[in-house]
Coordinates of N, CA and C in Angstrom, one line a residue:
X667 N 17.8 -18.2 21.5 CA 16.4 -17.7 21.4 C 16.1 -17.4 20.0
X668 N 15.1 -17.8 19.2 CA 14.6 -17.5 18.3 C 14.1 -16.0 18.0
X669 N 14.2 -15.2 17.1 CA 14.2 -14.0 16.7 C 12.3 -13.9 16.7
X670 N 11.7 -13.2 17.0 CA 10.5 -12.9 17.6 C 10.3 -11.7 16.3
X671 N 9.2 -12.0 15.2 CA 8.6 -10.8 14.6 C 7.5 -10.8 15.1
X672 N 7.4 -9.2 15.2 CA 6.2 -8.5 15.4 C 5.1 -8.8 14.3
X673 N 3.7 -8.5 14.3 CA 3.1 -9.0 12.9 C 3.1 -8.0 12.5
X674 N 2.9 -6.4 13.2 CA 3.0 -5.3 11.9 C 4.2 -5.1 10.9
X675 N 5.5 -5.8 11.4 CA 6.6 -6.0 10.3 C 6.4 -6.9 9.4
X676 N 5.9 -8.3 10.1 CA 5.9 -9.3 9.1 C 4.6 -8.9 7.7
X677 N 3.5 -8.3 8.1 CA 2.5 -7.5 7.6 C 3.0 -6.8 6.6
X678 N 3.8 -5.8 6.8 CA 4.4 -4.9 6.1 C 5.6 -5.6 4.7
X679 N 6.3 -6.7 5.5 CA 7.0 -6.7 5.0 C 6.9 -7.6 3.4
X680 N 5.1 -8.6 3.8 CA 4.6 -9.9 2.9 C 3.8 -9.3 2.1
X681 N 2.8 -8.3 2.8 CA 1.6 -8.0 2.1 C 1.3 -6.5 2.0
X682 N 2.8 -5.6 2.1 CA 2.1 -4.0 1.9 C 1.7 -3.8 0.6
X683 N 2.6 -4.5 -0.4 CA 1.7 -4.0 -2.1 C 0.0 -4.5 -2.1
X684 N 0.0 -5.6 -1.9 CA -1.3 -6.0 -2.2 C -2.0 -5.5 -1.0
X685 N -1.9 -5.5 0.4 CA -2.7 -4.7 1.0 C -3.6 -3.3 0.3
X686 N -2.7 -2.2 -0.8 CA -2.8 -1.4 -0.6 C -3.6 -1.6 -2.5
X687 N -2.9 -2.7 -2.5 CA -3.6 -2.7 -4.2 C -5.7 -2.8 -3.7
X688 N -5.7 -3.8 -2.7 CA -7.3 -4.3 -2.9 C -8.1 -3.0 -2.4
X689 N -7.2 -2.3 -1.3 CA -7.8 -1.1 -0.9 C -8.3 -0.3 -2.5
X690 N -7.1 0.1 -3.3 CA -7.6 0.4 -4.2 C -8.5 0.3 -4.9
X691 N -8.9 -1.3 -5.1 CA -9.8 -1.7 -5.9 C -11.3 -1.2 -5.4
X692 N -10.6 -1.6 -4.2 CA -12.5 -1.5 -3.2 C -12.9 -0.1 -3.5
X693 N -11.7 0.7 -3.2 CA -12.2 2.3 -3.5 C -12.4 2.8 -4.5
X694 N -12.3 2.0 -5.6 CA -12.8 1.9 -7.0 C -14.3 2.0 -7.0
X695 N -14.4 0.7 -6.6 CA -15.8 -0.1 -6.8 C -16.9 0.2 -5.9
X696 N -16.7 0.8 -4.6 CA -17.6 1.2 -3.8 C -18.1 2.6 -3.7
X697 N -17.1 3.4 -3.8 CA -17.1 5.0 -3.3 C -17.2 5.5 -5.0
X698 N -18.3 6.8 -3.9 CA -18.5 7.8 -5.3 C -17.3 8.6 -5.8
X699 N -17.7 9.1 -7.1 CA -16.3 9.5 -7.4 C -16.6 11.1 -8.2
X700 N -17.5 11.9 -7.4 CA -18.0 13.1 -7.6 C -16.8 14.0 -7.3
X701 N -16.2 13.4 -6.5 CA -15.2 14.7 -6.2 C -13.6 14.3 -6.5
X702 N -13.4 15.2 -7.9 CA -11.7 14.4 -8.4 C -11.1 15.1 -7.5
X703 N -10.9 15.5 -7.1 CA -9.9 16.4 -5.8 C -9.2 14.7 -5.2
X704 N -10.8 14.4 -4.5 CA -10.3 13.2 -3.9 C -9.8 12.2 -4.2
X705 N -10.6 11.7 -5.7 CA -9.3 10.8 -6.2 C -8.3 11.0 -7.0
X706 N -7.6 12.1 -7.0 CA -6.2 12.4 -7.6 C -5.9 12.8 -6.0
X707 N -6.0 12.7 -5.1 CA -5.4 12.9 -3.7 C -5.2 11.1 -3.4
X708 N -6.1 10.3 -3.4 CA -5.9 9.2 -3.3 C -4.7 8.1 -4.2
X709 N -4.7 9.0 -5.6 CA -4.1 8.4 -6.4 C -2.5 8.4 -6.0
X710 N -2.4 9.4 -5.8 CA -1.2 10.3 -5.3 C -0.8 9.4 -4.1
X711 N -1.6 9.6 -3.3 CA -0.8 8.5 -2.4 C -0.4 7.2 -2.2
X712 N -1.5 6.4 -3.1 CA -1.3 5.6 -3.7 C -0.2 5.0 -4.3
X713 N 0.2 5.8 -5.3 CA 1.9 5.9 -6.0 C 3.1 6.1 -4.8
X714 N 3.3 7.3 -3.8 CA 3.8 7.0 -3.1 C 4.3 6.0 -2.0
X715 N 3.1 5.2 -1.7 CA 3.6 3.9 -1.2 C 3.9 2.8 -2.1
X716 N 3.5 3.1 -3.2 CA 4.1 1.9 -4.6 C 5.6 2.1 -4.4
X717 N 5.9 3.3 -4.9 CA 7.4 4.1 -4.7 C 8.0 3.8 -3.4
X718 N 7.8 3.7 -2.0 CA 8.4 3.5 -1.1 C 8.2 2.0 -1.0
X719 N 7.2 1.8 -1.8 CA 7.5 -0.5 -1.4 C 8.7 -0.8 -2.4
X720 N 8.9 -0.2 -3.3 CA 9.5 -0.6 -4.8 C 11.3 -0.8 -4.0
X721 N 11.0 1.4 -3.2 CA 12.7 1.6 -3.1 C 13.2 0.3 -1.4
X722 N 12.0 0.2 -0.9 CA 12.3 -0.4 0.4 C 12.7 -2.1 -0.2
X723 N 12.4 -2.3 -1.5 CA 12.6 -3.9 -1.8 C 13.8 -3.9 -2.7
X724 N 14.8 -3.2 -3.3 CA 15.2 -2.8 -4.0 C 16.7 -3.3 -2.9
X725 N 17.1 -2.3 -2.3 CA 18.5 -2.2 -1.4 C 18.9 -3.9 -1.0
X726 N 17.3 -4.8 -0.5 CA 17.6 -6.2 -0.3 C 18.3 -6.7 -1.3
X727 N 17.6 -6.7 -2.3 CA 18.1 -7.4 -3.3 C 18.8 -7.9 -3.5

């Protein structure tokens, strides 16, 4: 039997940087940016998933 991926792994595993990069961009380019709270809250998380795609691709290696 052939090994069966789910798409939210294969998802995760092809496209979480760039998924989270375009989100960025869009939230750049669309949304107001009156309230820094929110984007240094955004930023912040942002970095966090950079940091956990970075350490999750790292151990493969």
């Amino acid at each position: 039997m052939k090994k069966k991926y789910s798409f939210d792994k294969y998802f995760y595993k092809k496209y979480h940087f760039y998924f989270y990069t375009i989100v960025l961009i869009l939230y750049f380019l669309y949304f107001s940016h009156d309230d820094v709270i929110g984007d240094i809250l955004f930023l912040g998380a942002y970095i966090i998933l950079l940091l956990t795609t970075i350490i999750k691709k790292i151990p493969k290696d």
